[in-house]
Tab-separated table of N, CA and C in Angstrom:
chain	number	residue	atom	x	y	z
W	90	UNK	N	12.588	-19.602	20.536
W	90	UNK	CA	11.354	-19.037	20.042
W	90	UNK	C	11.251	-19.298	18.544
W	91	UNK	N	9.828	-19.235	17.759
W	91	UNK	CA	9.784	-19.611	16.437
W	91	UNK	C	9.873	-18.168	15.559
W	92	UNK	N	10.987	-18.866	14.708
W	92	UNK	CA	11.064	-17.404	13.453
W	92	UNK	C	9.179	-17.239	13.442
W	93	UNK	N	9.325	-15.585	13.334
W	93	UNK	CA	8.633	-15.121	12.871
W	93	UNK	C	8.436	-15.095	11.170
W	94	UNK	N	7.230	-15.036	10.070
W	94	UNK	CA	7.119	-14.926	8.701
W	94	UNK	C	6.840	-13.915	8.599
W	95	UNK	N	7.061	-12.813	7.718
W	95	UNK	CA	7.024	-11.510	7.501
W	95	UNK	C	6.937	-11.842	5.624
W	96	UNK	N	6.029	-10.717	5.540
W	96	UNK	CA	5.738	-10.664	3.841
W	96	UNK	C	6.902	-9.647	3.156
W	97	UNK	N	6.937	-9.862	2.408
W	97	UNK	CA	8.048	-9.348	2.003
W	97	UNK	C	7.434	-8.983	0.256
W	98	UNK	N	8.012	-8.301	-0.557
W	98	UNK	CA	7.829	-8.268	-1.896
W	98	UNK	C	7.315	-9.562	-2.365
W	99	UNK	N	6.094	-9.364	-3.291
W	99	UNK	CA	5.244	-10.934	-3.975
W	99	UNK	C	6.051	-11.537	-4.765
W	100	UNK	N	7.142	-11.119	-5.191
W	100	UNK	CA	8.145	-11.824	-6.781
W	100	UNK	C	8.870	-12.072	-5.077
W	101	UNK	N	8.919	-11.535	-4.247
W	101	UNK	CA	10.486	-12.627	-3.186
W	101	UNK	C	9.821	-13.646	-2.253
W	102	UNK	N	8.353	-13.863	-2.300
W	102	UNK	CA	8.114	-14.412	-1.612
W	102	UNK	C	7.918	-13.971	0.145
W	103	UNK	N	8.172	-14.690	1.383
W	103	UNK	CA	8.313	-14.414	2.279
W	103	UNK	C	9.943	-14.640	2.824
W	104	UNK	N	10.206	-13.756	3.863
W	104	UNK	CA	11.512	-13.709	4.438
W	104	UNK	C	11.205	-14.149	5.931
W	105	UNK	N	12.362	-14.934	6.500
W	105	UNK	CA	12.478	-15.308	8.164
W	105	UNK	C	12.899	-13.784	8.667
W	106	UNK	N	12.175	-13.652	10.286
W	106	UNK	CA	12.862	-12.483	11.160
W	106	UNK	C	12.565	-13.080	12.290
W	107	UNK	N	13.859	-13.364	13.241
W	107	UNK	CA	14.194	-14.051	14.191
W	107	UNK	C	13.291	-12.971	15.304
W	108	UNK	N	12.250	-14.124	16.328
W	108	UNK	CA	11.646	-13.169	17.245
W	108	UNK	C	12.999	-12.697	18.519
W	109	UNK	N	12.428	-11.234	19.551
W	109	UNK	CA	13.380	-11.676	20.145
W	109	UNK	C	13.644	-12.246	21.212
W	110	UNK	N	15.217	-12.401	21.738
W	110	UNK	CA	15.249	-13.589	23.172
W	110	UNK	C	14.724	-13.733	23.797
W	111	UNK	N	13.975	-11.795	24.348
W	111	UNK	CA	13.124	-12.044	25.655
W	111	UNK	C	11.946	-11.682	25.456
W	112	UNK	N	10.590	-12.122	26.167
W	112	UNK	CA	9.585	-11.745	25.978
W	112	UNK	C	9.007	-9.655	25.610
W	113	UNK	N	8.312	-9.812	25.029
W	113	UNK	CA	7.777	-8.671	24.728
W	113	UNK	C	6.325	-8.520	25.196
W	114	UNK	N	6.054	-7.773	26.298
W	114	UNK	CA	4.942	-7.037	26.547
W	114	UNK	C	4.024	-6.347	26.191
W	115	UNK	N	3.219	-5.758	26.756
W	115	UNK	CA	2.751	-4.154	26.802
W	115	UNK	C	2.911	-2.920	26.588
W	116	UNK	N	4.433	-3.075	27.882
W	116	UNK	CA	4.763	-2.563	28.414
W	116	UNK	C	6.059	-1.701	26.734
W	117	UNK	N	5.995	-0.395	26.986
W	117	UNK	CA	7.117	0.119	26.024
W	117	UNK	C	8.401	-0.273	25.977
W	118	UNK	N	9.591	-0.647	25.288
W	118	UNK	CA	10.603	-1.221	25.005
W	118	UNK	C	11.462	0.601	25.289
W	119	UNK	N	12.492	0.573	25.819
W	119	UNK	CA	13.485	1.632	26.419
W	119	UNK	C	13.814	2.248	24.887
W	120	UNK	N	13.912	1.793	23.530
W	120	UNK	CA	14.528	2.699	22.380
W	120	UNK	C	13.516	2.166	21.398
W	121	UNK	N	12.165	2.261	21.900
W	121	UNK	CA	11.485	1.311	20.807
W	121	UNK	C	10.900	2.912	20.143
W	122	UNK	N	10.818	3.087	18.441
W	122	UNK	CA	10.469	3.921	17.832
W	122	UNK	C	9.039	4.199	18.460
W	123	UNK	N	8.331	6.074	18.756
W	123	UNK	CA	7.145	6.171	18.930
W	123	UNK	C	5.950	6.254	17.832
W	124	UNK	N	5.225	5.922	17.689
W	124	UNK	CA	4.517	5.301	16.428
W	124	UNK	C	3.121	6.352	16.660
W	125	UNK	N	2.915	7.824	15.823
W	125	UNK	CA	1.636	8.463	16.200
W	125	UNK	C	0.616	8.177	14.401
W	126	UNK	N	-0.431	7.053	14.729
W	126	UNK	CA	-1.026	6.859	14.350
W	126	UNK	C	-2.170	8.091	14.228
W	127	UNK	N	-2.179	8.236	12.789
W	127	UNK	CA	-3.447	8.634	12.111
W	127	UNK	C	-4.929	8.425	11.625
W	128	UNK	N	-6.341	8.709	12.150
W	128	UNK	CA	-7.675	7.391	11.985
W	128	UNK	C	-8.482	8.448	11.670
W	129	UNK	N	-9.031	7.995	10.844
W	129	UNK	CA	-10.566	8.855	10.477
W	129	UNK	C	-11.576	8.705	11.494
W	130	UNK	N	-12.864	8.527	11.515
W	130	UNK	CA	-14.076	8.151	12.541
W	130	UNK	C	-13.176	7.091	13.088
W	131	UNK	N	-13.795	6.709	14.609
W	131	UNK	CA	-13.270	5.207	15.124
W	131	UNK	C	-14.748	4.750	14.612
W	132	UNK	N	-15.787	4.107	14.086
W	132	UNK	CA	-17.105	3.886	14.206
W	132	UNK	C	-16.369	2.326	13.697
W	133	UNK	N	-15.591	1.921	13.186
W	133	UNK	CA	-15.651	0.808	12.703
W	133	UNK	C	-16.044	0.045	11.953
W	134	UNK	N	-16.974	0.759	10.906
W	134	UNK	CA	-17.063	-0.003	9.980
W	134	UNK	C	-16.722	-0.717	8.384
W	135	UNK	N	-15.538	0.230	8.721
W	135	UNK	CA	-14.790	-0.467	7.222
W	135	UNK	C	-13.632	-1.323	8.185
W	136	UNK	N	-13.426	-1.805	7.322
W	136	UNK	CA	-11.771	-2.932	7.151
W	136	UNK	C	-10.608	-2.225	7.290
W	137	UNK	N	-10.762	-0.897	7.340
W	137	UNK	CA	-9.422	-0.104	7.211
W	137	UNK	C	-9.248	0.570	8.733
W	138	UNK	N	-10.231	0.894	8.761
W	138	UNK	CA	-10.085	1.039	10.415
W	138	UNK	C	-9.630	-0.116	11.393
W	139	UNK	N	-10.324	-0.918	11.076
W	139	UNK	CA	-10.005	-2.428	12.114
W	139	UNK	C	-8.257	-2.651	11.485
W	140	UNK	N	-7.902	-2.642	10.613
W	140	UNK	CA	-6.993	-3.200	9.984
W	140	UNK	C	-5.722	-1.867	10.896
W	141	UNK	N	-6.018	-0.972	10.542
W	141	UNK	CA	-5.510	0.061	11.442
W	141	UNK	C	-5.326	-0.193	12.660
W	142	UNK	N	-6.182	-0.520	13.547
W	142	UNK	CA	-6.308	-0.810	15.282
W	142	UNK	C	-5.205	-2.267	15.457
W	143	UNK	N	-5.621	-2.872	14.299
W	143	UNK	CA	-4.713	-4.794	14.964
W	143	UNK	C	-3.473	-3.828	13.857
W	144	UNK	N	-2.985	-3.158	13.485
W	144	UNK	CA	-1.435	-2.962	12.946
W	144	UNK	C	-0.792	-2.226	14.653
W	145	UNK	N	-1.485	-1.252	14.958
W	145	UNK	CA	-1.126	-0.534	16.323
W	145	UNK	C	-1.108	-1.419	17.744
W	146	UNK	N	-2.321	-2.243	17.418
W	146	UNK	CA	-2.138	-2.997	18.443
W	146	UNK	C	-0.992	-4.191	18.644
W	147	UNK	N	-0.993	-4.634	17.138
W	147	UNK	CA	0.292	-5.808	17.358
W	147	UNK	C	1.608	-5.004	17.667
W	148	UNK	N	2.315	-3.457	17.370
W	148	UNK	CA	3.195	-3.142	17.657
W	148	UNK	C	3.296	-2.901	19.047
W	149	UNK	N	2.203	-2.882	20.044
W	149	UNK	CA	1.745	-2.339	21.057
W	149	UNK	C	2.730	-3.285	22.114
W	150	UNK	N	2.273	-4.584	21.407
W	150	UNK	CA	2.272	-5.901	22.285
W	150	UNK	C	3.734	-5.801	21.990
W	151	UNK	N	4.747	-5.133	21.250
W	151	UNK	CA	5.895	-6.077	20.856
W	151	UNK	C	6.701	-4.233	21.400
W	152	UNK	N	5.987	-3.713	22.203
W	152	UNK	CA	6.374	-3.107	22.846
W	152	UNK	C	6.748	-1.389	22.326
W	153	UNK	N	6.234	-1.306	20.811
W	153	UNK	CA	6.073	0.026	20.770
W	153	UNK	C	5.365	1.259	21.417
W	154	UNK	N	5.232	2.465	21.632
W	154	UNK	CA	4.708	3.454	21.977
W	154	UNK	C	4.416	3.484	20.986
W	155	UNK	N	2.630	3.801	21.229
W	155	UNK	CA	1.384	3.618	20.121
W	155	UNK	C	0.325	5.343	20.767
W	156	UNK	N	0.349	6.208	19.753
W	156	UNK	CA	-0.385	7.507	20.066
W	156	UNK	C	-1.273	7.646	18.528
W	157	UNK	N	-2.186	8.382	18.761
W	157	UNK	CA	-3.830	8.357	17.878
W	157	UNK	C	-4.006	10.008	17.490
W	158	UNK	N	-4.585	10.472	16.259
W	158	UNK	CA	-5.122	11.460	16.390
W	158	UNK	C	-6.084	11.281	15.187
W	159	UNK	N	-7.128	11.118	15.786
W	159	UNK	CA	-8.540	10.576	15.223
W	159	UNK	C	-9.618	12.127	15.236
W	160	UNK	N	-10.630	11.408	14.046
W	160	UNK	CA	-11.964	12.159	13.927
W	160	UNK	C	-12.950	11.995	14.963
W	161	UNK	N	-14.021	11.405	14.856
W	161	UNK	CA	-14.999	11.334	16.031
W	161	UNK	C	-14.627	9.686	16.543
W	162	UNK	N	-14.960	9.911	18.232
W	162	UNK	CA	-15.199	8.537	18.693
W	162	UNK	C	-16.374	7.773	18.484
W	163	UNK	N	-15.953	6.363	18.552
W	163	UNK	CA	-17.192	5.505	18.011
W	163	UNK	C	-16.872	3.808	18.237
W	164	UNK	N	-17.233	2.762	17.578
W	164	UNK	CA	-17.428	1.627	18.307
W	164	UNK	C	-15.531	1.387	18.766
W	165	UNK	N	-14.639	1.590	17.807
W	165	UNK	CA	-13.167	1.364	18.283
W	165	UNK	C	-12.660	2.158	19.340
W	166	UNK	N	-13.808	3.016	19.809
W	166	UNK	CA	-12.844	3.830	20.757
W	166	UNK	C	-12.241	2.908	22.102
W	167	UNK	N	-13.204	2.130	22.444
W	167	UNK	CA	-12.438	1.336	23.980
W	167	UNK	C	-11.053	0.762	23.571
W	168	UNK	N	-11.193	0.204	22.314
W	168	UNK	CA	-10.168	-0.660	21.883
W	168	UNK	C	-8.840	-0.048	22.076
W	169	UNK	N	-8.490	1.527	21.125
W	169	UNK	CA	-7.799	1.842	21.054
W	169	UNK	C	-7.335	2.681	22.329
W	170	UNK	N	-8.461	3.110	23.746
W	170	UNK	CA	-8.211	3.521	24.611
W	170	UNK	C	-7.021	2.654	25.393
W	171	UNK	N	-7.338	1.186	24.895
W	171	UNK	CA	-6.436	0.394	25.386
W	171	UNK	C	-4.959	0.046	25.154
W	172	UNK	N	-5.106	0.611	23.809
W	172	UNK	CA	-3.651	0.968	22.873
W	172	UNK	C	-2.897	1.483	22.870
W	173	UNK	N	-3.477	2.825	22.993
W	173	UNK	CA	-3.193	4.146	22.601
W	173	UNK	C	-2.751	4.630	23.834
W	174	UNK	N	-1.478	5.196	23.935
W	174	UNK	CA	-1.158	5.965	25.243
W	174	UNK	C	-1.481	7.213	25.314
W	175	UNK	N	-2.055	8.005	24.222
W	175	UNK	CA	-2.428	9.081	24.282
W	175	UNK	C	-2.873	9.560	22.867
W	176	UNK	N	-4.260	9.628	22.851
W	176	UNK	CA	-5.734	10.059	21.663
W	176	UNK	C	-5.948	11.564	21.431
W	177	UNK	N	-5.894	12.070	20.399
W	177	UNK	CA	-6.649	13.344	20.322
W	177	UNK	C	-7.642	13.247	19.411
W	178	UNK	N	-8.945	13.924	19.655
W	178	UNK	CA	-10.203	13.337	18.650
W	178	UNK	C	-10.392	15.218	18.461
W	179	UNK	N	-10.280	15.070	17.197
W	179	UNK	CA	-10.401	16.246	16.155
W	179	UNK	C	-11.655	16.396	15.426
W	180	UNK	N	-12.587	15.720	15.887
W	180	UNK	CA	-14.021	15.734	15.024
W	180	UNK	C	-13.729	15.445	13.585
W	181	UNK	N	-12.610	15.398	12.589
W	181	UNK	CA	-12.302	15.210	11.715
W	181	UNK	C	-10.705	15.628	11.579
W	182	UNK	N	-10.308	14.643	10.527
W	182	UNK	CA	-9.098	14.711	10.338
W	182	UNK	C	-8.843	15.418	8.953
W	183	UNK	N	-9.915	15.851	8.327
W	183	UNK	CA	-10.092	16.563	6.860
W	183	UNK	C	-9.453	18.050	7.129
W	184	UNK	N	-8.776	17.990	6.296
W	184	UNK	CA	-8.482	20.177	6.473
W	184	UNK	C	-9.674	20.566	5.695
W	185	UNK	N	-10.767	21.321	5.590
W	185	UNK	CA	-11.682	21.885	4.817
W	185	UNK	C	-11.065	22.962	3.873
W	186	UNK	N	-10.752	23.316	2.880
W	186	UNK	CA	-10.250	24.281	1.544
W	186	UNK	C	-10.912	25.537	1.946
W	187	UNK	N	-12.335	25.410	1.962
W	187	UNK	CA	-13.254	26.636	2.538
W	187	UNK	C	-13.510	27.108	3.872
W	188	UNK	N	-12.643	26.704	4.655
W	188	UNK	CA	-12.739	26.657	6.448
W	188	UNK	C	-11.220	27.203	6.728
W	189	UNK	N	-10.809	27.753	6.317
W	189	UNK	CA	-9.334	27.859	6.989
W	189	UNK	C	-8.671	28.078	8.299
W	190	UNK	N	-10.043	29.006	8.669
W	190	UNK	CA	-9.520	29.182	10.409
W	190	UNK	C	-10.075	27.569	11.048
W	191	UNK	N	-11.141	26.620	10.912
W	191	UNK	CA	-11.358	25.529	11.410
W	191	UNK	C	-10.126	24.101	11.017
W	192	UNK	N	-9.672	24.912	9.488
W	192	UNK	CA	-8.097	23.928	9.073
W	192	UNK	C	-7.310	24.173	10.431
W	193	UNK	N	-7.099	25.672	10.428
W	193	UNK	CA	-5.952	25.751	10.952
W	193	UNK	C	-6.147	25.489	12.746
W	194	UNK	N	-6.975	25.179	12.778
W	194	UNK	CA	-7.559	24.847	14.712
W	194	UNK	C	-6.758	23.614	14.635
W	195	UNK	N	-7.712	23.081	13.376
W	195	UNK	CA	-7.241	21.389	13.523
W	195	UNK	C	-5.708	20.939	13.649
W	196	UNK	N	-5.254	22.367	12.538
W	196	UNK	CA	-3.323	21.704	12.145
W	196	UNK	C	-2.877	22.153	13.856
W	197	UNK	N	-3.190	23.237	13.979
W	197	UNK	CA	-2.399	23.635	15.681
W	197	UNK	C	-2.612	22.912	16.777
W	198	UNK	N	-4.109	22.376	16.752
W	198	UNK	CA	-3.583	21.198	18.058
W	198	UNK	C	-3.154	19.681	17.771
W	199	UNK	N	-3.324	19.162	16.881
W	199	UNK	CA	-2.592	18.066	16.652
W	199	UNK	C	-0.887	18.269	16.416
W	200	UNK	N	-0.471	19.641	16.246
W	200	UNK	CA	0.775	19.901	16.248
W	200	UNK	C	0.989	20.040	17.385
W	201	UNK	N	0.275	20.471	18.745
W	201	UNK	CA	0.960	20.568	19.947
W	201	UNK	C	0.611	19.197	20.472
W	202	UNK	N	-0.138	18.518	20.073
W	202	UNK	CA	-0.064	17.314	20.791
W	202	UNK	C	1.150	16.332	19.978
W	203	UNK	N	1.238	16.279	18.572
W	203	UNK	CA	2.286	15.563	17.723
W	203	UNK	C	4.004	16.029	19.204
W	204	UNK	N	4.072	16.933	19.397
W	204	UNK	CA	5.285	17.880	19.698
W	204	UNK	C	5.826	17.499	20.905
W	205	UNK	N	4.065	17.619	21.923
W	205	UNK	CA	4.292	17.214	23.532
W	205	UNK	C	4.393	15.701	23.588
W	206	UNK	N	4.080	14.363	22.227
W	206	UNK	CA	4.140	13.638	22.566
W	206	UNK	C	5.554	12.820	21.951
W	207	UNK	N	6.170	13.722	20.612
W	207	UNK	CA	7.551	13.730	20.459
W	207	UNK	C	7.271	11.997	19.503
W	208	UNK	N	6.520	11.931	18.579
W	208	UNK	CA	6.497	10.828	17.432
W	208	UNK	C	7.992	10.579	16.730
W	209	UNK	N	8.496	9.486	16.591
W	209	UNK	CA	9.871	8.929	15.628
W	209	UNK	C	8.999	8.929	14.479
W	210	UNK	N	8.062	8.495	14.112
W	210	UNK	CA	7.082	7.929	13.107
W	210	UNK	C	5.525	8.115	12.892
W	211	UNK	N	5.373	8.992	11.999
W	211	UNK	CA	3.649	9.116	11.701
W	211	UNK	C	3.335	8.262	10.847
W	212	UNK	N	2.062	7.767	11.210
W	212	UNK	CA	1.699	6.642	10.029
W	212	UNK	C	0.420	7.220	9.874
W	213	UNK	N	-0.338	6.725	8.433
W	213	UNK	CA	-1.619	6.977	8.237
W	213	UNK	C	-2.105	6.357	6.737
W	214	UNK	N	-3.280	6.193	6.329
W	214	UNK	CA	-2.968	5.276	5.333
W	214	UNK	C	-4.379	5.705	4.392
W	215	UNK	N	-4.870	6.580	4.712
W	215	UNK	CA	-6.291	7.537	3.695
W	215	UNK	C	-5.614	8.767	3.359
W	216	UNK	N	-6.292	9.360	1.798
W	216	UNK	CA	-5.785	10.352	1.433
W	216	UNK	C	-6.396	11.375	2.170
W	217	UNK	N	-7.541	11.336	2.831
W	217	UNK	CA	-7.710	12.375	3.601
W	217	UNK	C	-7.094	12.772	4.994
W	218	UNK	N	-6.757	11.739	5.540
W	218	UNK	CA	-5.740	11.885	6.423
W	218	UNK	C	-4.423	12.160	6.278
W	219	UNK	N	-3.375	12.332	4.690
W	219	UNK	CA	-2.395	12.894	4.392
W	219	UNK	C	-1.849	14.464	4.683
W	220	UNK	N	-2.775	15.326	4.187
W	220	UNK	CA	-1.987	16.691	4.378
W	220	UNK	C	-2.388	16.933	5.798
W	221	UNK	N	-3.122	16.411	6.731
W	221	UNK	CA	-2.621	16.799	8.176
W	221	UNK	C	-1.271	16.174	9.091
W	222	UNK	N	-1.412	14.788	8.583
W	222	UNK	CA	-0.554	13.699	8.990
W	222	UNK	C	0.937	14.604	8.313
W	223	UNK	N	0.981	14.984	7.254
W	223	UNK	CA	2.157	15.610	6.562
W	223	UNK	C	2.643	16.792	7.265
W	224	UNK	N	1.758	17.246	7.647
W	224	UNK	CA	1.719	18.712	8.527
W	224	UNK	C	2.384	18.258	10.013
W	225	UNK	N	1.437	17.910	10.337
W	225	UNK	CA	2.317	16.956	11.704
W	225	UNK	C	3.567	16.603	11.550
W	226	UNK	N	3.585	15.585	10.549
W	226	UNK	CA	5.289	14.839	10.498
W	226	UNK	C	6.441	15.914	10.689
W	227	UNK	N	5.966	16.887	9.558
W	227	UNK	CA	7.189	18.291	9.233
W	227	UNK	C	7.285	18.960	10.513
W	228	UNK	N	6.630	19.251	11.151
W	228	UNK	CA	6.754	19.981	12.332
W	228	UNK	C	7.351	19.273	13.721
W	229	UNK	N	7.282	17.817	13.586
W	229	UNK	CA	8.044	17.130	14.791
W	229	UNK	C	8.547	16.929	14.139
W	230	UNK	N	9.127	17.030	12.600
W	230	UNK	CA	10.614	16.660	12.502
W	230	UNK	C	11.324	15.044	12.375
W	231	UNK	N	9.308	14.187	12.304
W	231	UNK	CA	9.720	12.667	12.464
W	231	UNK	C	9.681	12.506	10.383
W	232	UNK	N	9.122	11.270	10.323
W	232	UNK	CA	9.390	10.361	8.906
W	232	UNK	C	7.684	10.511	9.209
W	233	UNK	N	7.234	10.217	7.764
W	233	UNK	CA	5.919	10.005	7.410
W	233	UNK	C	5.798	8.716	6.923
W	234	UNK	N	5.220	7.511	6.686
W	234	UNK	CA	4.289	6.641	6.598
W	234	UNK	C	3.284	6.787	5.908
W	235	UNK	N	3.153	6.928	4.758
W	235	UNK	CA	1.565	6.561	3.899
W	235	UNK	C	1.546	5.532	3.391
W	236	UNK	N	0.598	4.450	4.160
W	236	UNK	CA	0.092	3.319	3.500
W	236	UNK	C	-0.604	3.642	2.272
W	237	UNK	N	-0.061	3.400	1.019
W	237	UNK	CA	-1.239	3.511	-0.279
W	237	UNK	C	-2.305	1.833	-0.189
W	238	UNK	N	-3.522	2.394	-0.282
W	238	UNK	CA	-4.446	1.235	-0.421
W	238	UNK	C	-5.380	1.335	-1.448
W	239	UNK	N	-5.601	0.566	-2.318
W	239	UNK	CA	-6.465	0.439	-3.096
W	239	UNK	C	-7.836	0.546	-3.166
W	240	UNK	N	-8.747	0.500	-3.194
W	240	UNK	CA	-10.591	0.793	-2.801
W	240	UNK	C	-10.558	-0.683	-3.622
């Protein structure tokens, strides 16, 4: 099979990572880390969303367990229905400052779904999606993931 290119630090250039022996599926890998992705709207129209869906989806294919806890559904939802082994849509992923009992709806069921679905890894990559995604992580007890991105 052909080395894979992987980016690596801009002063190192790129690094080789050998693909592996046997094909990779769909299908979940027996010790492959579970990966609970964090999404604002699915509506699709920024770059960060799409960019979001093909990061989940390429781990998908190479056999990670791929889980969602999104704001409202919208044009990405089929996509990620296809991804995603299991979605929770929160109407928003914002904690509101002035809403606390609607914060705290939001932190308690994405914590029982984070819990029942048992994440190695939260990822998420908007600052508004941080202090729930953070909330989540601490409570299953996995690693957090914040992509910093620039505007």
């Amino acid at each position: 099979m052909p080395a894979l290119r992987c980016h690596d630090a801009p002063e190192r250039g790129t690094r080789e990572v050998k693909a592996p022996d046997e094909p990779v599926g769909a299908t979940p890998q027996r010790d492959a880390p579970r990966i609970l992705f964090f999404d604002g709207d699915l509506g699709g129209s920024g770059g960060a969303q799409r960019s979001n869906l093909y990061l989940a989806s390429f781990l998908r294919e190479r056999g990670f367990p791929v889980a969602l806890v999104h704001g409202n559904d919208g044009e990405l939802t089929g996509a990620w229905c296809q991804i995603a082994s299991s979605r929770l849509a929160l109407g928003s992923v914002r904690l509101p400052r002035r809403n606390p009992i609607l914060s705290g709806q939001r932190i308690l069921k994405a914590v029982r779904f984070a819990r029942a679905w048992r994440p190695d890894l939260v990822y998420c990559y908007s600052f508004d999606q941080l202090p729930l995604a953070s909330l989540v992580a601490r409570a299953c007890g996995a690693p957090i993931l914040y992509h910093i991105r620039t505007p």
